[in-house]
Short mmCIF file of C-alpha atoms and ligand atoms in Angstrom, two decimals:
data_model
loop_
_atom_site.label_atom_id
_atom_site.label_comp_id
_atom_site.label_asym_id
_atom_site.label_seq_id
_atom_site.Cartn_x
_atom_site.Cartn_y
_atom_site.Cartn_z
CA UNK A 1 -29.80 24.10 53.89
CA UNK A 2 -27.35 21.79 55.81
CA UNK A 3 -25.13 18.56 55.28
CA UNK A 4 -26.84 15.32 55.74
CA UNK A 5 -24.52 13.00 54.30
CA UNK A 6 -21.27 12.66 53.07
CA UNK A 7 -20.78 8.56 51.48
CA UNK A 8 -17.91 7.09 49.57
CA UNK A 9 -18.50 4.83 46.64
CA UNK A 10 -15.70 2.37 45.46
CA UNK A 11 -16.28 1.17 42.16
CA UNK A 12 -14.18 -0.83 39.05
CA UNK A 13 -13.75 0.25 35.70
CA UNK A 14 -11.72 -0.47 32.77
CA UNK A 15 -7.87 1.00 32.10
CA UNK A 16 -5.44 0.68 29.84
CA UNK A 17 -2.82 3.35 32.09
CA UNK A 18 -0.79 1.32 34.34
CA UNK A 19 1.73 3.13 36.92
CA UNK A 20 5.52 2.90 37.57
CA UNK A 21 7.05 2.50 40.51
CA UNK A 22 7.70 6.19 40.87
CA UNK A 23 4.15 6.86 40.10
CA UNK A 24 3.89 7.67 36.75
CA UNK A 25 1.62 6.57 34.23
CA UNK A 26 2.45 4.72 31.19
CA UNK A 27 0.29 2.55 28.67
CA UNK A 28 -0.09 -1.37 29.66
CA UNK A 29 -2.66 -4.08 29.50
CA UNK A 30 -6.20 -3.67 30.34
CA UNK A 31 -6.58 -4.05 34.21
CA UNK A 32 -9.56 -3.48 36.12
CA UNK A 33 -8.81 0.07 37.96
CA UNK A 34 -10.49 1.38 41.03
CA UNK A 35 -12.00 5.08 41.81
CA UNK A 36 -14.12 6.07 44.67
CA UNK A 37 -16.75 8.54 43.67
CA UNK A 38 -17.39 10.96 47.09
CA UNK A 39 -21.18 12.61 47.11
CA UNK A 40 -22.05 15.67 49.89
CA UNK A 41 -26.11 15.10 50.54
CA UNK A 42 -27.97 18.07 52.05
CA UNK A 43 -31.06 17.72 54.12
CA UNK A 44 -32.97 19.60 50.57
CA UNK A 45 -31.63 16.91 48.55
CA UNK A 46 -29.04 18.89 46.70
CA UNK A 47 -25.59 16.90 45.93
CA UNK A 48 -22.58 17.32 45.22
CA UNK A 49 -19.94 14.48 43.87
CA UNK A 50 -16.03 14.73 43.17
CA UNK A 51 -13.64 11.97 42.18
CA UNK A 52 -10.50 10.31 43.73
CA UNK A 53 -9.03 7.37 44.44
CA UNK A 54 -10.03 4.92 46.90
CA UNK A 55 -7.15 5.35 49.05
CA UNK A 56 -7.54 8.82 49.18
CA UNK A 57 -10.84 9.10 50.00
CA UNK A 58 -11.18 5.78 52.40
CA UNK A 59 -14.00 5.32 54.60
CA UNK A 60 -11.84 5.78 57.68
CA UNK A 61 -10.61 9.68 56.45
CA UNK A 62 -14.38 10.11 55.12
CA UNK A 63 -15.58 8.95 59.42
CA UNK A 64 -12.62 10.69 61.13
CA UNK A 65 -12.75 14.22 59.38
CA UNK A 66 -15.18 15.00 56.68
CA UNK A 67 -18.59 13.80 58.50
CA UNK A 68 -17.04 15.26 61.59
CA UNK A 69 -17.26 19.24 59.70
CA UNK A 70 -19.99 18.97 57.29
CA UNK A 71 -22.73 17.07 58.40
CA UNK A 72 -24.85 19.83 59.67
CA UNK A 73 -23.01 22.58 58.32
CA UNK A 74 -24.48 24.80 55.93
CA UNK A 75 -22.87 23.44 52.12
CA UNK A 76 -22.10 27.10 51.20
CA UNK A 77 -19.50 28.02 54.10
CA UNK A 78 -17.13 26.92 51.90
CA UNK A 79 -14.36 28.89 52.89
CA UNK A 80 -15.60 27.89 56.49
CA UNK A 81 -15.64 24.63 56.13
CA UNK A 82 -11.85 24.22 53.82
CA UNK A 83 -10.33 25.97 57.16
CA UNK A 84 -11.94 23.68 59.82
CA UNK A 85 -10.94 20.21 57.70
CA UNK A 86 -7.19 21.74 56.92
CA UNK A 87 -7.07 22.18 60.73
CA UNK A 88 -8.02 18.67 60.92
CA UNK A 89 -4.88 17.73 58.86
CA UNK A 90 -2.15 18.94 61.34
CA UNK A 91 -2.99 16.12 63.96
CA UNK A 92 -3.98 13.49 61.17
CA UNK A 93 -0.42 12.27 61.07
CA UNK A 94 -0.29 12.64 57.27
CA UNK A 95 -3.72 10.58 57.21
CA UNK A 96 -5.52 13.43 56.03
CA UNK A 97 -3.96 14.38 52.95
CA UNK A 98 -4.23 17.59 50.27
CA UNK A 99 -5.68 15.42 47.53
CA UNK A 100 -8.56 13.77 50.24
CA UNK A 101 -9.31 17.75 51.24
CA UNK A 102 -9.91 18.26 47.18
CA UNK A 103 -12.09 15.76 46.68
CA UNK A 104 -14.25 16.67 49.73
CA UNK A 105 -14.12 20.50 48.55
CA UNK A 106 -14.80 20.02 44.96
CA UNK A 107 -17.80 18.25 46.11
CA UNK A 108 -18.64 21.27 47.62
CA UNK A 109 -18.22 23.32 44.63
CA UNK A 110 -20.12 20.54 42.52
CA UNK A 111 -23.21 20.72 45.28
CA UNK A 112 -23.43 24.66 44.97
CA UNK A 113 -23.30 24.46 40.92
CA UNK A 114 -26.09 21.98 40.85
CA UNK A 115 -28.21 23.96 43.26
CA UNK A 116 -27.60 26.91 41.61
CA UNK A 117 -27.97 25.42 38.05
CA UNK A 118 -24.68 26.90 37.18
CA UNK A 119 -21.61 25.69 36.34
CA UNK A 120 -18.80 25.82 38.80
CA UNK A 121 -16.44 27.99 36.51
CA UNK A 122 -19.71 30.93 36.47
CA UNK A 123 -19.00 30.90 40.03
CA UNK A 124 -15.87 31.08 40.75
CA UNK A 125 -15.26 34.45 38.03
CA UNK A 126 -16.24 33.37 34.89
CA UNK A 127 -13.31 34.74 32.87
CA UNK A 128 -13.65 32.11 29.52
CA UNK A 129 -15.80 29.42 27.81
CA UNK A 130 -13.40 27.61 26.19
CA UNK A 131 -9.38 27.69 27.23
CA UNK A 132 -6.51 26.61 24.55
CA UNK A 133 -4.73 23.46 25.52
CA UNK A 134 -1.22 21.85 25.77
CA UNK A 135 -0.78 18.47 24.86
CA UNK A 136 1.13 16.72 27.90
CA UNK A 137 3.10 13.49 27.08
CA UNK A 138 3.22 10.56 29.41
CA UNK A 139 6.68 9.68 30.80
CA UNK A 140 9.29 8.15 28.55
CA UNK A 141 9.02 4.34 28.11
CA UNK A 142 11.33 1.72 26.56
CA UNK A 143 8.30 0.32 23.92
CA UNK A 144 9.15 0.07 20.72
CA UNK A 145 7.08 3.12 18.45
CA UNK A 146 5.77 4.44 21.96
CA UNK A 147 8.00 7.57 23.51
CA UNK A 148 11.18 5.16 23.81
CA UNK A 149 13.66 7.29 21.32
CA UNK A 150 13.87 11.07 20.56
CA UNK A 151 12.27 10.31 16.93
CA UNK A 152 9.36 8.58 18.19
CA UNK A 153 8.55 11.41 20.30
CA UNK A 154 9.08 13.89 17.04
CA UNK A 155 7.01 11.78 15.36
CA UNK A 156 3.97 11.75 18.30
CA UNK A 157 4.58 15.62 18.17
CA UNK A 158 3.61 15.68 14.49
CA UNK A 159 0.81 13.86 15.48
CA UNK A 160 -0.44 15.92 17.81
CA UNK A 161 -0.46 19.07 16.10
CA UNK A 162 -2.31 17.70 13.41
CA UNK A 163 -4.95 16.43 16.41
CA UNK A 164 -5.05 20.68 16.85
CA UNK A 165 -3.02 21.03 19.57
CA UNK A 166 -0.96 24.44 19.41
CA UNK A 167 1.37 23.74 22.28
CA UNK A 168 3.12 20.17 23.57
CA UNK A 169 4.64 19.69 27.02
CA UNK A 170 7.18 16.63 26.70
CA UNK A 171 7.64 14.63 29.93
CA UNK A 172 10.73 13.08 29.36
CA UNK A 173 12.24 9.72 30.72
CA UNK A 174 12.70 9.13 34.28
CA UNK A 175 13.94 6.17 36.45
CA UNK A 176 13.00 2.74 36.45
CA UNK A 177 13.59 3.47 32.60
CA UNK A 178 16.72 1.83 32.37
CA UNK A 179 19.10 4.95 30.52
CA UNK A 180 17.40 7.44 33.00
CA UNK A 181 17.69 10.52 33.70
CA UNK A 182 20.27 11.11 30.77
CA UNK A 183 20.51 14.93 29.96
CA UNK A 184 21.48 14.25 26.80
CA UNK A 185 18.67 12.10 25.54
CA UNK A 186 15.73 14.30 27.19
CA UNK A 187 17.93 17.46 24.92
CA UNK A 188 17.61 15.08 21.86
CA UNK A 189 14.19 14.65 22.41
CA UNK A 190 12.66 18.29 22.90
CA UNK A 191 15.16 18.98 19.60
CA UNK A 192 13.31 15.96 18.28
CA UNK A 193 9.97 17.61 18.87
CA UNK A 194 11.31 21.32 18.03
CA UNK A 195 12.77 20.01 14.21
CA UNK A 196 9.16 17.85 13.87
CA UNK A 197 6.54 20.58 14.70
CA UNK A 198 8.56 23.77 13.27
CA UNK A 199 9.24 27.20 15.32
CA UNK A 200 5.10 28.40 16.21
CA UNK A 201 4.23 25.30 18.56
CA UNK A 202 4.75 26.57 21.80
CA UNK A 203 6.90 23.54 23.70
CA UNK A 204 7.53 23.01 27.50
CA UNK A 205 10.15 20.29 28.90
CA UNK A 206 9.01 18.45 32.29
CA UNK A 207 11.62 15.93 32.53
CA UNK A 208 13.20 14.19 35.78
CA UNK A 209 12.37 15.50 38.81
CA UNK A 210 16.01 15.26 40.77
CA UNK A 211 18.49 16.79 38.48
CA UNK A 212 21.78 18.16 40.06
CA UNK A 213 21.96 22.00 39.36
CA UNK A 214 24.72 21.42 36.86
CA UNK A 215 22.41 19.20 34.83
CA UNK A 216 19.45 21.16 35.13
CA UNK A 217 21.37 24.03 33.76
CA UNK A 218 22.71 22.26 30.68
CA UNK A 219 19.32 21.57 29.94
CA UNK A 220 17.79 24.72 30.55
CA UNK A 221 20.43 26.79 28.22
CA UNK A 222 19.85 24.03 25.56
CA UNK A 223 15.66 24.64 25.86
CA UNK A 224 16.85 28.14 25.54
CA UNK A 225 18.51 27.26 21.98
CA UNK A 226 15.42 26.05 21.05
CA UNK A 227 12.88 28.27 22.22
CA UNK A 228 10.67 26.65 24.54
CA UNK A 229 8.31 28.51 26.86
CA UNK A 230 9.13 26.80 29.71
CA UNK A 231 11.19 24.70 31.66
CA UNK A 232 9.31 22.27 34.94
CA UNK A 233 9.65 20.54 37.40
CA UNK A 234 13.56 19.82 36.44
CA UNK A 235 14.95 19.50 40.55
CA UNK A 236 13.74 18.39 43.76
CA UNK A 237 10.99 21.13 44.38
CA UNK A 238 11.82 20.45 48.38
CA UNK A 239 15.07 22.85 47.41
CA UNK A 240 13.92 26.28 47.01
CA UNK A 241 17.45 27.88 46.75
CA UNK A 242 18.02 25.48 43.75
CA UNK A 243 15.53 26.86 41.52
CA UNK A 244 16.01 30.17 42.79
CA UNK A 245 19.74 29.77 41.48
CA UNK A 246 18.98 28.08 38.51
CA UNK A 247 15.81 30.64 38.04
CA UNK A 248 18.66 33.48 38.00
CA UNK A 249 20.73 31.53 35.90
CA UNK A 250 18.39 30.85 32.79
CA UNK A 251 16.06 33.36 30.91
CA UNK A 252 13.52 30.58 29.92
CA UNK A 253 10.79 30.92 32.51
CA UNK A 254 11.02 28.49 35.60
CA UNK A 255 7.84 26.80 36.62
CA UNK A 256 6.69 25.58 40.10
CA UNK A 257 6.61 24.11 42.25
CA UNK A 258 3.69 21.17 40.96
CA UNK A 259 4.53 18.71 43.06
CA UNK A 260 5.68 20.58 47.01
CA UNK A 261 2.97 20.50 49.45
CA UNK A 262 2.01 23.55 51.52
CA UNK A 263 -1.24 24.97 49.44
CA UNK A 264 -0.29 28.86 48.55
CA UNK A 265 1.55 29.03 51.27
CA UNK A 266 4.63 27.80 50.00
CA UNK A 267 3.63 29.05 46.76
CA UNK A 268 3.99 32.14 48.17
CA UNK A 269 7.32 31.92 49.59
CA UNK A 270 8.59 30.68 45.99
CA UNK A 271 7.27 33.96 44.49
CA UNK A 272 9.65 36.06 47.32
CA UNK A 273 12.39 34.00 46.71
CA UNK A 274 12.26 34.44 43.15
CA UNK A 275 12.45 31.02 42.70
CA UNK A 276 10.09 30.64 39.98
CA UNK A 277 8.94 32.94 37.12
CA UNK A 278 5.52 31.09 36.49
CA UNK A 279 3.83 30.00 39.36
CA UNK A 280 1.68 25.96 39.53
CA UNK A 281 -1.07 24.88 41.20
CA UNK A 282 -3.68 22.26 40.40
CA UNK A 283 -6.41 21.22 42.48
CA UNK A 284 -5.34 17.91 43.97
CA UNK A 285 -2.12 19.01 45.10
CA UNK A 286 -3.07 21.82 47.16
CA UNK A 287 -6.01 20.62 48.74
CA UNK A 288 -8.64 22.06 46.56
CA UNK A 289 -10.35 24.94 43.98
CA UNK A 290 -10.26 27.29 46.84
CA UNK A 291 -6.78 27.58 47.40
CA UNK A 292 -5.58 26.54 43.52
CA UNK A 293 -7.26 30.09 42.97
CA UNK A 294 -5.64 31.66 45.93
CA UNK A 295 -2.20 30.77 44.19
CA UNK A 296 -3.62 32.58 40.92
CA UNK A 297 -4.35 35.56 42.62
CA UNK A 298 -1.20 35.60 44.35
CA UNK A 299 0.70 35.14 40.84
CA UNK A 300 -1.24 37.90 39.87
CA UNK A 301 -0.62 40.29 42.07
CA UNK A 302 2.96 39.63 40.97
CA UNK A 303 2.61 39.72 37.66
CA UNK A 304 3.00 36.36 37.16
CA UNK A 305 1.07 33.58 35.30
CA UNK A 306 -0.02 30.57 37.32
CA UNK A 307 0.00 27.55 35.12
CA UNK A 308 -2.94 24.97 36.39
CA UNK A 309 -1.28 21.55 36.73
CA UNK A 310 -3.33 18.87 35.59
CA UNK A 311 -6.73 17.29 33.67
CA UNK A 312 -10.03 16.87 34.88
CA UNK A 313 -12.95 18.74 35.44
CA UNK A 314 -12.25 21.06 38.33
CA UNK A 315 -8.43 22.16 37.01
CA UNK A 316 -10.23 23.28 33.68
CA UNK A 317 -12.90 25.45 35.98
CA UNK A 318 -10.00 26.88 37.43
CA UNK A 319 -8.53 27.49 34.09
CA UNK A 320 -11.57 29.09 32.91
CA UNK A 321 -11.99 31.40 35.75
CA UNK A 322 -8.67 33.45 35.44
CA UNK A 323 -7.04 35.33 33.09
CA UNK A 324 -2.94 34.80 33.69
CA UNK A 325 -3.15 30.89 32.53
CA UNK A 326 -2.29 30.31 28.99
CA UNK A 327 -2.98 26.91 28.49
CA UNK A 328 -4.93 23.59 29.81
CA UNK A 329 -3.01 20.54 30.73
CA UNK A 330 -4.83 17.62 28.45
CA UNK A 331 -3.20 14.55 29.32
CA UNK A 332 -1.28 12.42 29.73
CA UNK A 333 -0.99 11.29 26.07
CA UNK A 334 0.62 8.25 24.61
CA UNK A 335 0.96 7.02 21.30
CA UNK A 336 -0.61 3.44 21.97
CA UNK A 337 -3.52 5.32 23.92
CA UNK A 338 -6.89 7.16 22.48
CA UNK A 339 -7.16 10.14 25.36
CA UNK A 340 -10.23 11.16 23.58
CA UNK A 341 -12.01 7.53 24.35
CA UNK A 342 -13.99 8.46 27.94
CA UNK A 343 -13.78 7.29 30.64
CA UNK A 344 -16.24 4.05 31.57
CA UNK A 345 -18.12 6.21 34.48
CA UNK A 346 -18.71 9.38 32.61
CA UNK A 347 -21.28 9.33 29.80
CA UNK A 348 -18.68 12.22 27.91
CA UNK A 349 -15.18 13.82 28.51
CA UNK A 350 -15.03 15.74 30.93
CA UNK A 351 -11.89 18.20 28.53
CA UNK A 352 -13.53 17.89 25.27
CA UNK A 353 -10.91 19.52 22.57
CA UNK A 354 -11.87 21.01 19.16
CA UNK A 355 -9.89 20.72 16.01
CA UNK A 356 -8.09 24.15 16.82
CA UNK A 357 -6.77 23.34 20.50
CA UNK A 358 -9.32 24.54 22.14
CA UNK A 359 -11.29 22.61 25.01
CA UNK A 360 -14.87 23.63 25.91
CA UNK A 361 -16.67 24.25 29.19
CA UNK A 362 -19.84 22.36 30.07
CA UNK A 363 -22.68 23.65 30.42
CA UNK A 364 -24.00 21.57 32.45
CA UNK A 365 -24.40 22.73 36.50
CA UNK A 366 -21.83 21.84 38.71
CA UNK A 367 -18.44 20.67 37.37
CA UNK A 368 -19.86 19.58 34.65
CA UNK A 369 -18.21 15.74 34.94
CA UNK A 370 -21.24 13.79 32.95
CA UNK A 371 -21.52 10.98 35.52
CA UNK A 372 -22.96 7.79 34.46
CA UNK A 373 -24.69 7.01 38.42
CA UNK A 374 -26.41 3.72 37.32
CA UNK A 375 -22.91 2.34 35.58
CA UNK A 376 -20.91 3.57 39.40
CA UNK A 377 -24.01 1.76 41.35
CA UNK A 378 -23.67 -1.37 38.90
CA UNK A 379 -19.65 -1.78 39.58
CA UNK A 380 -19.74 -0.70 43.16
CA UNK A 381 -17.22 -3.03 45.33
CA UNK A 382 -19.02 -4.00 48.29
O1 XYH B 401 4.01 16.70 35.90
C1 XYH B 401 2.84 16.60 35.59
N1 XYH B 401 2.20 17.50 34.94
O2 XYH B 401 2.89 18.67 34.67
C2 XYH B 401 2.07 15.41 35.99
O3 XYH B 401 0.95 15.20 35.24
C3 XYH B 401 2.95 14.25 36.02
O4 XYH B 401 3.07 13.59 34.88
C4 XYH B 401 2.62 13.50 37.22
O5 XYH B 401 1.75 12.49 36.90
C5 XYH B 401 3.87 13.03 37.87
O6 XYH B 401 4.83 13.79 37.77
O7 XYH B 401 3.83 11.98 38.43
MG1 MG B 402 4.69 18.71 35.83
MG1 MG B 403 15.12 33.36 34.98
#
């Protein structure tokens, strides 16, 4: 079997998640939002197809390095085929990025599940059929009975566990909300949520991402008072030394880094430096399924859990496939928005989440994303 093809398709579809200037999400009018749907076409007719936006996946990255490896490769080399395009990305001047090398490489994944009829979490270990999920909050906001005071978010909390939800992750407010970052407001809020849902909800804080040490410890020994599980994402993840120093600092388990590039590499240099106690990887951010498992198995090795960062259908396959992750990342959730409402280009969720917390593989081969082709083909942009 080889690579024939490898084609981008741009299409529209309807949101209600508009994004801030420092790239979070937060609820706003419905706008017409774009994705780009990537499919891998073998000369047997097998396909694969992965998800990403346009700009990530843009017809000049698709001509310059994916067609350039796959077509005429063999569709199952993966770990063949990850190496040649990440060698690609050193001389792409930063056009090349981890999140394009995802998409191609779930595609991948996607092709060999269909062609095997299995889905991709059977192949990659199989350790789970269903995985217990976190609910993640969007960002802060400023709108009124949104996530704009500590109460409202108390009062989403409530809401959520009722939903089934056993565990909440609060991302807190961040600049260009006008009071942010404020220490003492993201405390209030996470003792907002801790006073709402009671002592067995397991909470996590992921609040603004450029705290000074001083701050980030305030917060930290405060989470501490109120039992959370863990603590994210709470300094600029390009300083190792300060979350190794803050890691030694706090008992609440550290987690990171979500948001550094370098794959497991750098993943792996966090684990020597102690500069974590949980290790995080998701699928976009370090370039694919492949090495989002590496950085399990390396956590593993150490003892350590590796938290999955992110939704979607190939961080869940990830999920399923290990043991040391606790929990899914379903999200983001807002008050003013229905998360369980799919998407326009899917015919179902991709996460779909019982009343006890608890999301469910597909069955279906492949990812198991339940593409809707003829509604992509019918809001193509030319
Ligand atoms: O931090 C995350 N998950 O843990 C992400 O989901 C964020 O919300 C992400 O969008 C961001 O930080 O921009
Ligand atoms: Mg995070
Ligand atoms: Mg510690």
């Amino acid at each position: 079997m080889k690579i024939e093809r490898v084609t981008g398709t741009e299409f529209t579809y309807p949101t209600f998640r508009s994004v801030d200037s420092a790239g979070h999400s937060h609820p706003g009018p419905e706008t017409l939002g774009r994705m780009a749907m990537i499919t891998i076409t073998t000369d047997e007719g097998h396909q694969g197809h992965a998800f990403a936006p346009p700009e990530v996946i843009r017809p000049y990255v698709l001509a310059s390095y994916a067609r350039k490896v796959l077509v005429g490769a063999d569709p199952f080399m993966r770990e063949k085929l990850w190496m040649s395009l990440e060698h690609w990305q050193r001389g792409s001047a930063g056009q090349f990025t981890d999140r394009a090398l995802a998409a191609i490489e779930q595609a991948l994944w996607d092709l060999a599940g269909r062609a095997l009829g299995q889905p991709v979490y059977r192949l990659l270990g199989g350790y789970r059929d269903k995985v217990p999920a976190y609910g993640s909050t969007m960002c802060g906001d400023e709108l009124k009975g949104g996530l704009s005071t500590p109460d409202e978010y108390g009062q989403f909390a409530e809401k959520l566990v009722a939903r089934g939800y056993k565990a909440i992750k609060l991302h807190t407010w961040m600049p260009p909300v006008s009071f942010a970052p404020d220490p003492g407001m993201d405390i209030k809020a996470c003792a907002a949520v801790r006073e709402a849902v009671g002592p067995d909800v397991a909470l996590m804080l992921d609040g603004y991402h450029n705290y000074s040490r001083i701050d980030a410890l305030r917060i930290g020994r405060a989470l501490e008072q109120l039992n959370f599980a863990w603590f994210e994402e709470m300094m600029n993840e390009q300083s190792m030394a300060s979350y190794a120093w803050l890691s030694s600092q706090l008992d609440i388990p550290i987690v990171g880094p979500e948001s550094l590039s370098g794959k497991h590499h750098s993943r792996a240099d966090w684990v020597q430096a102690g500069a974590c106690d949980i290790l995080r990887a998701g699928v976009p951010g370090v370039g694919g399924i492949t090495p989002t498992l590496k950085v399990a198995h390396l956590a593993e090795s150490f003892g350590m859990e590796c938290e999955v960062h992110g939704n979607g259908a190939a961080n869940l396959a990830v999920c399923a496939a290990i043991r040391n992750c606790r929990w899914y990342e379903r999200g983001l959730l807002h008050p003013f928005l229905e998360y369980d409402d799919k998407p326009a280009y899917l015919h179902s969720l991709p996460d779909p989440m019982d009343e006890h917390g608890y999301v469910h593989l597909s069955q279906r081969p492949g990812l198991g994303e339940d593409i809707d082709f003829d509604y992509i083909e019918a809001h193509a942009v030319a």
